[in-house]
Coordinates of C-alpha atoms in Angstrom, one line a residue:
Chain E
M1473 CA -16.5 19.8 -39.3
T1474 CA -14.5 18.1 -36.6
A1475 CA -10.9 16.8 -37.7
G1476 CA -9.7 13.8 -35.9
A1477 CA -6.3 12.6 -34.4
E1478 CA -5.7 10.3 -37.5
D1479 CA -4.9 13.2 -39.9
A1480 CA -1.2 13.6 -40.7
R1481 CA 0.9 16.1 -38.9
P1482 CA 1.4 19.2 -41.0
D1483 CA 4.7 20.5 -42.4
L1484 CA 5.1 24.1 -41.2
S1485 CA 8.5 24.9 -42.9
G1486 CA 8.3 28.3 -44.5
W1487 CA 5.7 29.6 -41.9
R1488 CA 6.7 32.3 -39.5
V1489 CA 4.2 32.3 -36.5
G1490 CA 4.3 34.6 -33.4
V1491 CA 3.3 33.3 -30.0
I1492 CA 2.4 35.9 -27.3
G1493 CA 1.9 34.4 -23.7
L1494 CA 4.4 31.8 -22.8
G1495 CA 2.9 30.2 -19.6
L1496 CA 2.3 26.7 -18.8
M1497 CA 0.2 26.2 -22.3
G1498 CA 2.0 28.7 -24.5
R1499 CA 5.5 27.2 -24.1
P1500 CA 4.8 23.6 -25.1
M1501 CA 2.6 25.0 -27.9
A1502 CA 5.4 27.1 -29.4
R1503 CA 7.7 24.1 -29.2
N1504 CA 5.2 21.9 -31.1
L1505 CA 5.0 24.5 -34.0
A1506 CA 8.9 24.8 -34.1
R1507 CA 9.0 20.9 -34.2
A1508 CA 6.7 21.1 -37.2
G1509 CA 9.1 23.3 -38.9
A1510 CA 7.8 26.9 -38.3
G1511 CA 10.0 29.8 -37.6
L1512 CA 8.9 31.2 -34.2
V1513 CA 9.0 34.8 -32.8
V1514 CA 7.9 34.9 -29.2
H1515 CA 7.0 37.4 -26.5
S1516 CA 5.7 37.3 -23.0
R1517 CA 5.2 39.7 -20.1
S1518 CA 7.8 37.9 -17.9
P1519 CA 11.3 37.7 -19.5
G1520 CA 12.3 34.2 -18.2
P1521 CA 10.3 32.1 -20.7
V1522 CA 11.3 34.3 -23.5
E1523 CA 15.0 33.8 -22.7
E1524 CA 14.3 30.0 -22.3
L1525 CA 12.8 29.8 -25.8
A1526 CA 15.4 32.1 -27.3
H1527 CA 18.0 29.5 -26.1
E1528 CA 16.2 26.9 -28.0
G1529 CA 16.4 29.0 -31.3
M1530 CA 13.2 31.1 -31.3
E1531 CA 13.3 34.7 -32.1
P1532 CA 12.5 36.9 -29.1
A1533 CA 10.5 40.2 -29.5
A1534 CA 10.4 43.1 -27.0
D1535 CA 6.8 43.7 -27.5
P1536 CA 3.7 42.7 -29.2
A1537 CA 4.1 45.1 -32.0
G1538 CA 7.6 43.6 -32.6
V1539 CA 6.0 40.1 -33.0
A1540 CA 3.5 41.4 -35.4
A1541 CA 6.1 43.1 -37.6
G1542 CA 8.1 39.8 -37.9
T1543 CA 5.2 37.4 -38.7
D1544 CA 2.0 36.9 -40.8
T1545 CA 0.3 34.8 -38.0
V1546 CA 0.2 35.6 -34.4
I1547 CA -1.2 33.2 -31.7
L1548 CA -2.2 34.7 -28.3
M1549 CA -2.3 32.3 -25.4
L1550 CA -3.1 34.7 -22.3
T1551 CA -4.8 34.6 -19.1
D1552 CA -8.0 36.6 -19.7
S1553 CA -9.6 39.3 -21.8
A1554 CA -7.9 42.1 -20.0
A1555 CA -4.5 40.7 -21.0
V1556 CA -5.6 40.2 -24.7
E1557 CA -7.0 43.7 -24.9
A1558 CA -3.5 45.0 -23.5
V1559 CA -1.7 42.9 -26.0
V1560 CA -3.9 44.1 -29.0
E1561 CA -4.7 47.7 -28.1
G1562 CA -2.1 48.8 -25.7
P1563 CA 1.1 50.7 -26.4
R1564 CA 3.3 48.8 -28.7
G1565 CA 0.4 46.3 -29.0
L1566 CA -0.5 44.3 -32.1
L1567 CA -2.4 47.0 -33.7
E1568 CA 0.9 49.1 -34.0
G1569 CA 2.6 46.4 -35.8
L1570 CA 0.3 44.0 -37.7
R1571 CA 1.1 43.6 -41.4
P1572 CA -1.9 43.9 -43.9
G1573 CA -3.4 40.6 -44.2
A1574 CA -2.1 39.1 -41.1
L1575 CA -4.0 36.6 -39.0
V1576 CA -4.4 36.8 -35.3
I1577 CA -5.6 33.7 -33.4
D1578 CA -6.7 33.9 -29.8
M1579 CA -6.3 30.5 -28.3
G1580 CA -6.7 31.5 -24.5
T1581 CA -10.2 31.2 -22.9
T1582 CA -11.5 34.8 -23.1
A1583 CA -14.8 36.6 -23.0
V1584 CA -17.3 36.4 -26.0
P1585 CA -18.1 40.2 -26.2
A1586 CA -14.4 41.3 -25.9
T1587 CA -13.6 38.8 -28.6
R1588 CA -16.2 40.1 -31.0
R1589 CA -15.0 43.7 -30.4
L1590 CA -11.4 42.9 -30.9
A1591 CA -12.1 41.0 -34.1
V1592 CA -13.8 44.2 -35.5
R1593 CA -10.8 46.3 -34.5
V1594 CA -8.4 43.8 -36.2
A1595 CA -10.6 43.6 -39.3
E1596 CA -10.6 47.4 -39.6
A1597 CA -6.7 47.1 -39.7
G1598 CA -7.1 44.9 -42.7
C1599 CA -6.3 41.8 -40.8
A1600 CA -8.3 38.7 -39.7
W1601 CA -9.1 37.2 -36.3
V1602 CA -9.8 33.7 -35.3
D1603 CA -10.8 32.6 -31.8
A1604 CA -9.7 29.0 -31.0
P1605 CA -9.7 28.2 -27.4
V1606 CA -8.5 24.8 -26.3
S1607 CA -9.1 22.2 -23.7
G1608 CA -7.0 19.3 -22.5
G1609 CA -4.6 21.3 -20.1
T1610 CA -0.7 21.1 -20.2
V1611 CA -0.7 17.3 -20.8
A1612 CA -2.4 17.8 -24.1
A1613 CA -0.5 20.9 -24.9
E1614 CA 2.7 19.0 -24.5
A1615 CA 1.6 16.0 -26.5
G1616 CA 0.1 18.2 -29.3
T1617 CA -3.4 16.6 -28.7
L1618 CA -5.4 19.6 -27.6
T1619 CA -9.0 20.0 -28.3
V1620 CA -9.5 23.1 -30.5
M1621 CA -12.8 25.0 -30.8
A1622 CA -12.6 27.5 -33.6
G1623 CA -14.7 30.6 -34.5
G1624 CA -14.3 32.7 -37.4
A1625 CA -14.9 33.1 -41.3
D1626 CA -14.4 29.9 -43.3
A1627 CA -11.3 31.0 -45.1
D1628 CA -9.6 32.4 -41.9
V1629 CA -10.1 29.1 -40.1
E1630 CA -9.0 27.1 -43.1
R1631 CA -5.8 29.2 -43.1
A1632 CA -5.2 28.4 -39.5
M1633 CA -5.9 24.7 -39.8
P1634 CA -2.1 23.6 -40.4
L1635 CA -1.2 25.3 -37.1
F1636 CA -4.2 23.7 -35.2
R1637 CA -3.2 20.2 -36.6
A1638 CA 0.3 20.8 -35.2
L1639 CA -1.2 21.7 -31.8
G1640 CA -4.4 19.5 -31.5
A1641 CA -6.0 16.2 -32.0
R1642 CA -9.6 17.2 -32.3
I1643 CA -10.3 20.4 -34.2
T1644 CA -13.9 21.8 -34.7
H1645 CA -14.9 24.8 -36.6
V1646 CA -17.9 25.9 -34.5
G1647 CA -19.2 28.9 -36.7
G1648 CA -18.5 32.6 -36.9
T1649 CA -16.3 34.9 -34.8
G1650 CA -16.8 34.4 -31.1
T1651 CA -18.3 30.8 -31.4
G1652 CA -15.0 29.2 -30.4
Q1653 CA -15.3 31.1 -27.1
V1654 CA -19.0 30.2 -26.9
A1655 CA -18.2 26.6 -27.1
K1656 CA -15.3 26.9 -24.5
A1657 CA -17.8 28.7 -22.1
A1658 CA -20.3 25.8 -22.5
N1659 CA -17.5 23.3 -21.9
Q1660 CA -16.5 25.1 -18.7
V1661 CA -20.1 25.3 -17.5
I1662 CA -20.7 21.6 -18.1
V1663 CA -17.4 20.8 -16.3
G1664 CA -18.0 23.0 -13.3
L1665 CA -21.6 21.9 -12.8
T1666 CA -20.9 18.1 -13.3
I1667 CA -18.3 18.4 -10.6
G1668 CA -21.1 19.9 -8.4
A1669 CA -23.4 17.1 -9.4
V1670 CA -21.0 14.4 -8.5
A1671 CA -19.9 16.3 -5.3
E1672 CA -23.4 16.5 -3.9
A1673 CA -24.3 12.9 -4.9
L1674 CA -21.2 11.5 -3.3
A1675 CA -21.7 13.6 -0.2
L1676 CA -25.2 12.6 0.1
A1677 CA -24.1 8.9 -0.1
R1678 CA -21.6 9.3 2.5
A1679 CA -24.1 11.1 4.8
A1680 CA -26.5 8.3 4.3
G1681 CA -23.9 5.7 5.5
A1682 CA -22.5 4.4 2.3
D1683 CA -18.8 4.3 1.3
P1684 CA -18.5 6.9 -1.6
A1685 CA -15.9 4.8 -3.4
R1686 CA -18.2 1.9 -3.6
V1687 CA -21.2 4.0 -4.7
R1688 CA -18.9 5.4 -7.4
D1689 CA -18.0 1.9 -8.5
A1690 CA -21.6 0.9 -8.5
I1691 CA -22.8 3.7 -10.8
R1692 CA -20.0 3.8 -13.2
G1693 CA -20.9 2.4 -16.8
G1694 CA -24.5 3.6 -16.6
F1695 CA -26.1 6.8 -17.4
A1696 CA -24.2 8.7 -14.6
E1697 CA -20.8 8.0 -16.3
S1698 CA -18.7 11.0 -17.3
R1699 CA -15.1 11.9 -17.5
I1700 CA -15.8 14.0 -14.3
L1701 CA -17.1 11.0 -12.3
E1702 CA -14.0 9.1 -13.4
L1703 CA -11.3 11.8 -12.7
H1704 CA -12.8 14.3 -10.4
G1705 CA -15.0 11.8 -8.7
G1706 CA -11.7 9.8 -8.0
R1707 CA -10.2 12.8 -6.4
M1708 CA -13.2 13.2 -4.1
V1709 CA -12.9 9.7 -3.1
S1710 CA -9.2 9.9 -2.4
G1711 CA -9.3 13.5 -0.9
D1712 CA -6.3 14.4 -3.2
F1713 CA -7.1 17.9 -4.6
T1714 CA -3.7 18.6 -6.2
P1715 CA -4.5 20.6 -9.3
G1716 CA -5.4 19.9 -12.4
A1717 CA -7.3 22.9 -12.9
R1718 CA -7.6 25.4 -9.9
A1719 CA -10.9 26.3 -8.3
T1720 CA -10.0 30.0 -8.9
V1721 CA -9.9 29.4 -12.8
Q1722 CA -13.3 27.5 -12.5
L1723 CA -14.6 30.4 -10.7
K1724 CA -13.4 32.9 -13.3
D1725 CA -15.1 30.7 -16.0
M1726 CA -18.5 30.4 -14.2
R1727 CA -18.4 34.3 -13.6
Q1728 CA -17.7 34.9 -17.4
A1729 CA -20.6 32.4 -18.4
E1730 CA -23.0 34.0 -15.8
Q1731 CA -22.2 37.6 -17.2
L1732 CA -22.6 36.4 -20.8
A1733 CA -25.9 35.0 -20.0
A1734 CA -26.8 38.2 -18.3
E1735 CA -25.8 40.3 -21.3
L1736 CA -28.0 38.1 -23.5
G1737 CA -31.0 38.3 -21.1
V1738 CA -31.0 34.7 -20.4
T1739 CA -31.6 33.2 -17.0
L1740 CA -29.3 30.3 -16.1
P1741 CA -30.0 29.4 -12.6
A1742 CA -27.5 26.4 -12.2
V1743 CA -24.8 28.5 -13.6
S1744 CA -25.6 31.2 -11.1
L1745 CA -25.6 28.7 -8.2
G1746 CA -22.3 27.2 -9.5
R1747 CA -20.8 30.5 -9.4
E1748 CA -21.9 31.0 -5.9
L1749 CA -20.6 27.6 -4.8
Y1750 CA -17.1 28.1 -6.4
E1751 CA -17.0 31.6 -4.8
S1752 CA -17.5 29.9 -1.4
L1753 CA -14.8 27.4 -2.0
V1754 CA -12.3 30.1 -3.1
G1755 CA -13.6 32.3 -0.2
R1756 CA -12.7 29.6 2.4
G1757 CA -9.2 29.6 1.1
D1758 CA -9.3 26.6 -1.2
G1759 CA -8.8 28.5 -4.4
G1760 CA -5.4 26.9 -5.1
L1761 CA -7.0 23.3 -5.0
D1762 CA -8.3 21.5 -7.8
H1763 CA -11.9 22.4 -8.7
A1764 CA -13.0 18.9 -7.6
A1765 CA -12.4 20.2 -4.0
L1766 CA -15.9 21.6 -4.3
Y1767 CA -16.8 18.3 -2.6
R1768 CA -15.4 19.8 0.7
L1769 CA -18.4 22.1 0.9
F1770 CA -20.7 19.2 1.3
E1771 CA -18.6 16.7 3.3
T1772 CA -20.1 16.0 6.7
S1773 CA -19.6 13.2 9.2
P1774 CA -21.7 10.1 8.6
R1775 CA -24.4 9.8 11.0
Chain A
M850 CA -17.0 -6.0 -5.3
T851 CA -18.3 -5.3 -8.7
A852 CA -19.0 -8.5 -10.8
G853 CA -18.6 -8.0 -14.6
A854 CA -20.4 -9.1 -17.7
E855 CA -17.9 -11.7 -18.5
D856 CA -19.1 -14.0 -15.6
A857 CA -21.0 -17.1 -16.7
R858 CA -24.8 -17.0 -16.7
P859 CA -26.1 -19.0 -13.8
D860 CA -28.2 -22.2 -13.8
L861 CA -31.2 -21.5 -11.6
S862 CA -32.9 -24.9 -12.0
G863 CA -34.2 -25.8 -8.6
W864 CA -34.9 -22.3 -7.6
R865 CA -38.4 -21.2 -6.9
V866 CA -38.5 -17.4 -7.3
G867 CA -41.5 -14.9 -6.7
V868 CA -41.8 -11.6 -8.7
I869 CA -44.2 -9.0 -7.5
G870 CA -44.6 -6.0 -9.8
L871 CA -45.0 -6.9 -13.5
G872 CA -44.6 -3.7 -15.3
L873 CA -42.1 -2.7 -17.9
M874 CA -39.2 -3.8 -15.9
G875 CA -40.7 -6.6 -13.9
R876 CA -42.0 -8.8 -17.0
P877 CA -38.5 -9.1 -18.8
M878 CA -36.9 -9.8 -15.5
A879 CA -39.2 -12.5 -14.6
R880 CA -38.7 -14.1 -18.2
N881 CA -34.8 -14.0 -17.8
L882 CA -35.1 -15.8 -14.5
A883 CA -37.3 -18.4 -16.1
R884 CA -34.8 -18.6 -19.0
A885 CA -32.1 -19.5 -16.6
G886 CA -34.2 -22.3 -15.1
A887 CA -36.1 -21.0 -12.2
G888 CA -39.7 -21.8 -11.2
L889 CA -41.6 -18.6 -11.1
V890 CA -44.6 -17.5 -8.9
V891 CA -45.9 -14.0 -10.1
H892 CA -48.3 -11.3 -8.9
S893 CA -49.2 -7.9 -9.9
R894 CA -51.8 -5.3 -9.1
S895 CA -53.1 -5.4 -12.6
P896 CA -54.3 -8.8 -13.7
G897 CA -53.2 -8.4 -17.3
P898 CA -49.6 -9.1 -16.9
V899 CA -50.1 -12.0 -14.6
E900 CA -52.3 -13.8 -17.1
E901 CA -49.7 -13.0 -19.8
L902 CA -47.0 -14.7 -17.8
A903 CA -49.2 -17.5 -16.7
H904 CA -49.7 -18.3 -20.4
E905 CA -46.0 -18.7 -20.7
G906 CA -46.0 -21.3 -17.9
M907 CA -45.4 -19.2 -14.7
E908 CA -47.6 -19.8 -11.7
P909 CA -49.9 -16.9 -10.9
A910 CA -50.6 -15.9 -7.2
A911 CA -53.7 -14.0 -6.0
D912 CA -51.6 -11.7 -3.6
P913 CA -48.2 -11.2 -2.1
A914 CA -48.9 -13.5 0.7
G915 CA -49.6 -16.2 -1.9
V916 CA -46.2 -15.5 -3.5
A917 CA -44.5 -15.8 -0.2
A918 CA -46.1 -19.0 0.6
G919 CA -44.9 -20.7 -2.6
T920 CA -41.2 -19.5 -2.8
D921 CA -38.0 -18.9 -0.7
T922 CA -37.0 -15.8 -2.6
V923 CA -39.2 -12.8 -3.6
I924 CA -38.2 -10.0 -5.9
L925 CA -40.2 -6.7 -5.7
M926 CA -40.2 -4.5 -8.8
L927 CA -42.6 -1.8 -7.8
T928 CA -43.1 2.0 -8.5
D929 CA -42.2 3.5 -5.2
S930 CA -42.0 3.1 -1.4
A931 CA -45.8 3.3 -0.8
A932 CA -46.3 0.3 -3.2
V933 CA -43.6 -1.6 -1.4
E934 CA -45.0 -1.0 2.0
A935 CA -48.5 -2.1 0.8
V936 CA -47.0 -5.2 -0.7
V937 CA -45.1 -6.1 2.4
E938 CA -47.2 -4.8 5.3
G939 CA -50.7 -4.6 3.7
P940 CA -53.5 -7.1 4.1
R941 CA -52.4 -10.4 2.3
G942 CA -49.0 -8.9 2.3
L943 CA -45.6 -10.6 2.3
L944 CA -45.4 -10.7 6.2
E945 CA -48.5 -12.9 6.3
G946 CA -47.0 -15.5 4.0
L947 CA -43.1 -15.4 4.3
R948 CA -41.6 -18.7 5.2
P949 CA -38.9 -18.6 7.9
G950 CA -35.5 -18.0 6.3
A951 CA -36.9 -16.5 3.1
L952 CA -35.1 -13.7 1.3
V953 CA -36.9 -10.5 0.0
I954 CA -35.1 -8.4 -2.7
D955 CA -36.4 -5.1 -3.5
M956 CA -35.1 -4.2 -6.9
G957 CA -37.3 -1.1 -7.4
T958 CA -36.0 2.5 -6.7
T959 CA -37.4 3.5 -3.4
A960 CA -36.7 5.6 -0.4
V961 CA -33.7 4.9 1.9
P962 CA -35.5 5.1 5.3
A963 CA -38.5 3.1 4.3
T964 CA -36.1 0.5 3.1
R965 CA -34.4 0.3 6.4
R966 CA -37.7 0.2 8.3
L967 CA -38.9 -2.6 6.2
A968 CA -35.8 -4.6 6.5
V969 CA -36.1 -4.5 10.2
R970 CA -39.7 -5.7 10.0
V971 CA -38.7 -8.5 7.7
A972 CA -35.8 -9.5 10.0
E973 CA -38.2 -9.5 13.0
A974 CA -40.2 -12.2 10.8
G975 CA -37.0 -14.4 10.7
C976 CA -36.4 -13.5 7.1
A977 CA -33.8 -11.5 5.3
W978 CA -33.9 -8.2 3.0
V979 CA -31.6 -7.0 0.3
D980 CA -32.1 -3.7 -1.6
A981 CA -30.8 -4.0 -5.1
P982 CA -32.1 -1.2 -7.4
V983 CA -31.1 -1.4 -11.0
S984 CA -30.3 1.0 -13.8
G985 CA -30.3 0.6 -17.6
G986 CA -34.0 0.7 -18.3
T987 CA -36.2 -1.7 -20.2
V988 CA -33.5 -2.3 -22.8
A989 CA -31.1 -3.7 -20.2
A990 CA -33.9 -5.5 -18.4
E991 CA -34.7 -7.4 -21.6
A992 CA -31.2 -8.1 -22.5
G993 CA -30.2 -9.2 -18.8
T994 CA -27.6 -6.4 -18.7
L995 CA -28.9 -4.4 -15.8
T996 CA -26.5 -2.5 -13.5
V997 CA -27.3 -3.7 -10.0
M998 CA -26.5 -1.9 -6.8
A999 CA -26.9 -4.1 -3.8
G1000 CA -27.1 -3.4 0.0
G1001 CA -27.5 -6.0 2.6
A1002 CA -25.6 -8.3 4.8
D1003 CA -22.8 -10.2 3.0
A1004 CA -24.4 -13.7 3.3
D1005 CA -27.8 -12.3 2.0
V1006 CA -26.3 -10.7 -1.0
E1007 CA -24.1 -13.7 -1.8
R1008 CA -27.3 -15.8 -1.6
A1009 CA -29.0 -13.4 -4.2
M1010 CA -26.0 -13.3 -6.4
P1011 CA -27.1 -16.1 -8.9
L1012 CA -30.4 -14.1 -9.5
F1013 CA -28.5 -10.9 -10.0
R1014 CA -26.2 -12.7 -12.6
A1015 CA -29.4 -13.8 -14.5
L1016 CA -30.5 -10.2 -14.7
G1017 CA -27.6 -8.0 -14.8
A1018 CA -24.1 -7.4 -16.2
R1019 CA -22.5 -5.3 -13.6
I1020 CA -23.4 -6.1 -10.0
T1021 CA -21.7 -4.1 -7.0
H1022 CA -22.3 -5.0 -3.4
V1023 CA -22.3 -1.4 -2.1
G1024 CA -22.5 -2.1 1.7
G1025 CA -25.2 -2.7 4.5
T1026 CA -29.0 -2.6 4.1
G1027 CA -30.1 0.6 2.4
T1028 CA -26.8 1.4 0.6
G1029 CA -28.0 0.0 -2.6
Q1030 CA -30.9 2.5 -2.6
V1031 CA -28.3 5.2 -1.6
A1032 CA -26.2 4.4 -4.6
K1033 CA -29.3 4.6 -6.9
A1034 CA -30.2 8.0 -5.3
A1035 CA -26.7 9.2 -6.1
N1036 CA -27.0 8.0 -9.7
Q1037 CA -30.3 9.9 -10.1
V1038 CA -28.9 13.0 -8.7
I1039 CA -25.9 12.7 -10.9
V1040 CA -28.2 12.0 -14.0
G1041 CA -30.7 14.8 -13.2
L1042 CA -28.1 17.5 -12.5
T1043 CA -25.9 16.6 -15.4
I1044 CA -28.9 17.0 -17.7
G1045 CA -29.3 20.4 -16.2
A1046 CA -25.6 21.3 -16.8
V1047 CA -25.8 20.3 -20.4
A1048 CA -29.2 22.1 -20.9
E1049 CA -28.0 25.4 -19.6
A1050 CA -24.7 25.1 -21.4
L1051 CA -26.3 24.4 -24.8
A1052 CA -29.0 27.1 -24.1
L1053 CA -26.2 29.5 -23.4
A1054 CA -24.4 28.7 -26.7
R1055 CA -27.6 29.0 -28.7
A1056 CA -28.3 32.4 -27.2
A1057 CA -24.9 33.5 -27.9
G1058 CA -25.3 32.7 -31.7
A1059 CA -23.7 29.3 -31.9
D1060 CA -25.2 26.2 -33.3
P1061 CA -25.7 23.9 -30.1
A1062 CA -25.1 20.8 -32.4
R1063 CA -21.7 22.1 -33.5
V1064 CA -20.8 23.1 -29.9
R1065 CA -21.7 19.6 -28.7
D1066 CA -19.5 18.2 -31.4
A1067 CA -16.7 20.6 -30.4
I1068 CA -16.6 19.6 -26.7
R1069 CA -17.1 15.9 -27.0
G1070 CA -14.0 13.9 -26.2
G1071 CA -12.9 16.4 -23.6
F1072 CA -13.6 16.9 -19.9
A1073 CA -17.2 17.7 -20.6
E1074 CA -17.8 14.1 -22.2
S1075 CA -20.5 12.1 -20.4
R1076 CA -23.3 9.6 -21.3
I1077 CA -25.6 12.5 -20.7
L1078 CA -23.9 14.8 -23.3
E1079 CA -23.9 12.0 -25.7
L1080 CA -27.6 10.8 -25.3
H1081 CA -29.6 13.6 -23.7
G1082 CA -27.5 16.3 -25.4
G1083 CA -28.4 14.5 -28.6
R1084 CA -32.0 14.8 -27.7
M1085 CA -31.7 18.6 -26.9
V1086 CA -30.1 19.2 -30.2
S1087 CA -32.7 17.3 -32.3
G1088 CA -35.6 18.5 -30.2
D1089 CA -36.9 14.8 -29.9
F1090 CA -38.0 14.3 -26.3
T1091 CA -39.7 10.9 -26.7
P1092 CA -38.9 9.1 -23.4
G1093 CA -36.4 7.2 -22.3
A1094 CA -37.1 8.2 -18.7
R1095 CA -40.0 10.6 -18.1
A1096 CA -39.6 14.0 -16.4
T1097 CA -42.2 13.0 -13.7
V1098 CA -39.9 10.0 -12.7
Q1099 CA -36.8 12.3 -12.5
L1100 CA -38.8 14.7 -10.4
K1101 CA -39.7 11.9 -8.0
D1102 CA -36.1 10.8 -7.6
M1103 CA -35.0 14.5 -7.0
R1104 CA -37.6 15.0 -4.5
Q1105 CA -36.5 11.8 -2.8
A1106 CA -33.0 12.7 -2.7
E1107 CA -33.7 16.2 -1.3
Q1108 CA -35.8 14.7 1.5
L1109 CA -33.1 12.2 2.4
A1110 CA -30.7 15.0 2.5
A1111 CA -33.0 17.0 4.8
E1112 CA -33.5 14.0 7.1
L1113 CA -29.8 13.8 7.3
G1114 CA -29.3 17.4 8.0
V1115 CA -27.2 18.0 4.8
T1116 CA -27.6 20.9 2.6
L1117 CA -27.5 20.2 -1.0
P1118 CA -28.2 23.2 -2.9
A1119 CA -27.9 21.9 -6.5
V1120 CA -30.2 19.1 -5.6
S1121 CA -32.8 21.5 -4.3
L1122 CA -32.4 23.7 -7.4
G1123 CA -32.6 20.6 -9.6
R1124 CA -35.8 19.5 -8.0
E1125 CA -37.3 23.0 -8.6
L1126 CA -36.5 22.9 -12.2
Y1127 CA -37.9 19.6 -12.7
E1128 CA -40.9 20.9 -10.9
S1129 CA -41.1 23.7 -13.5
L1130 CA -41.0 21.4 -16.3
V1131 CA -43.7 19.1 -15.1
G1132 CA -45.7 22.1 -14.0
R1133 CA -45.8 23.4 -17.5
G1134 CA -47.2 20.1 -18.8
D1135 CA -44.0 18.5 -20.1
G1136 CA -43.8 15.8 -17.5
G1137 CA -44.6 13.0 -20.0
L1138 CA -41.5 14.0 -22.0
D1139 CA -38.1 12.6 -21.6
H1140 CA -36.1 14.4 -18.6
A1141 CA -33.8 16.0 -21.3
A1142 CA -36.7 18.2 -22.1
L1143 CA -35.5 20.4 -19.2
Y1144 CA -33.7 22.1 -21.9
R1145 CA -37.0 23.7 -22.9
L1146 CA -37.0 25.8 -19.7
F1147 CA -33.9 27.7 -21.0
E1148 CA -34.4 27.8 -24.9
T1149 CA -34.7 31.3 -26.1
S1150 CA -34.4 32.8 -29.5
P1151 CA -30.9 33.7 -30.6
R1152 CA -30.2 37.4 -30.6

C-alpha cells in the first residue's frame, strides 16, 4: 500500500497536467512534473507565479475552466476548502471546463466533508476525484520527496500514481474518497499535540531548575523520542521560532480536526485543548512564528 | 554530558555495592553489577528475591541499615517516594547505618521535592546523594542498556559513573540534585501525552471512515513519527494492550508531574487533562493494561 523512495522516477512524456495554485508548494511541484516530461497548464489567483512559470515554458490559463479544457488531469494545491470550492464550482471553475473522464487531484490540506461533497459533484460530471494531501513542506516539494496520502477508488489512485511518484518519496493509498484528507488530519493532530507535550515537559523541567537542553539530551533515544522532540524541541531550546510551519496554519488544522470530530459526534478532549492553546498563541500575536512557539505560553522564570 | 553505548564496560572488582529493591528492575540490575565484578549486598521488602540472589552468591541483608553498614555505595530501586522515605528514614533505615562518605543513588522514579529533601538529610549525615532514574524497562535493565538521567554534584555523579556504565547505554548528567528526577518527569509527560495525541488522531481517523492501520502507515516517516506512533500506535491498531508499562503507573507519573507543576506555580493544561484521561482509563477498570489502552476511551463505531 505504501510505495517507497526506491521506486524509479516515472517518465511523464505525453501527459498534459494542469496545476492550479502556484504558491510555495504548487510551484516546485509543477516544476518536478515538467522535469519528468509532462506538458503543464498552470493557473493561480495571483498573476506573478503564472508569468514566472510561463517564462519557463509552461502554458498559462486565464481561469480553472481553461486549465480543465486543456488537460486530462488537474492538480489543486490551494490554501483551504473555500479556495477549492471556488476553483471547482465558481464562475469559470473546473466544472465548466472538465473533459469527460478527467481526473481531479486535490493535494492541498482541506476539510473532509467538503472533499466528499466535491468528489460527488465531479463524479456527476463524468470525472474522477482523488484527495492526496502531502506532508514534508517546501523542502520536500522541491526535492520531490513529499509524503503523499491518497484517498479514492483503486483505479483512480492507480491512474494518479505516476504523478505521485514524480512528486513524492512515500505514497500510501489509505482508502476511499476523503481518507487521504482524514490521514492528513490525523497527522496534523499528532504534530500539534506532540508539540504541546514537548512544550509542557520542557517548561516543567525549566521551572523545576533543570536546563531544558540537557533534559532534551537525556531523554532522546528513549520512548519520548520523536521528530518533534528533535526538530521542534530544538527550536524551544534555542528560542528560534523562524517558521517552518506557522502557528496560524496549525490553528487552522486543529480547528478543522475539532470540527470534523464534532460532525462525527466524537469527543476528543486533547484536540479541543490543543485548538484553544494555539488560539491563545495566535491571539497574543505570535501566529507568524513556528508552531513550536507554543512553548512561549508555558515559559516562566526558574525559581 | 551524554555518554554513549560505545564506551567500554567497566571493571567493578573491588567495589562493594548495595541494592535495595529487588523487583523486575532491581534484580537484573544487581546481576549486571555482579557480572562486572562488584560484590553485592542486597535487601528487599519481600524475602523471595533476596533468597534468589543469595543463592547466586550475593550477600543478603536483613534491613537497609544492614546494607549501608556493609557497603560504600547503595542503589535504591523502589516503587515511589514513600518507599524511598521508609528505606532512608524509617526504623533500621539507611540513616542508621550509612558510613561517612557513602554514596546513595536513587534510580527509581520518585518525586522531585522528596528527592531534594532526602538529599539534604543524607548530606547532613556526611554522605552524598545522586538521583539517577532510568528508562527502557525490564528489557534494557537485563541487557544493561538503560537510559540513565543523573542529577547531583559533579564529583558524586563522576563517582557513580562506573556503576552507570555497567547498567546503561546512554548516561546523561542533567544538572544538580533532583534534575535527574526532573528529566524523568519530563520524559513521562511526553510519553503519556504523545500516547494521547496518537490515540485521539487514530480514533478520529476511524470515526471518519478510514482504517487506522493504513493511516498510521501513511503518516509514518513524516513529522508525526515517534517511538510512540511506532510501538503504542501499533498496539492501538492491533488492540493488544498487554503491558509494557501499565496505565496505573502512567497515572502515577502524570499525577506527580501535575503536583510538581502546582508546587512551582506553573499551569500545564495538557498535563492536567492527561492526568484526568488516565484517571478515567484506570477508573473504568483498565489500569492493568498498557498505557496505550488510552485509545479505548475514544474508540467509537465508524459511521
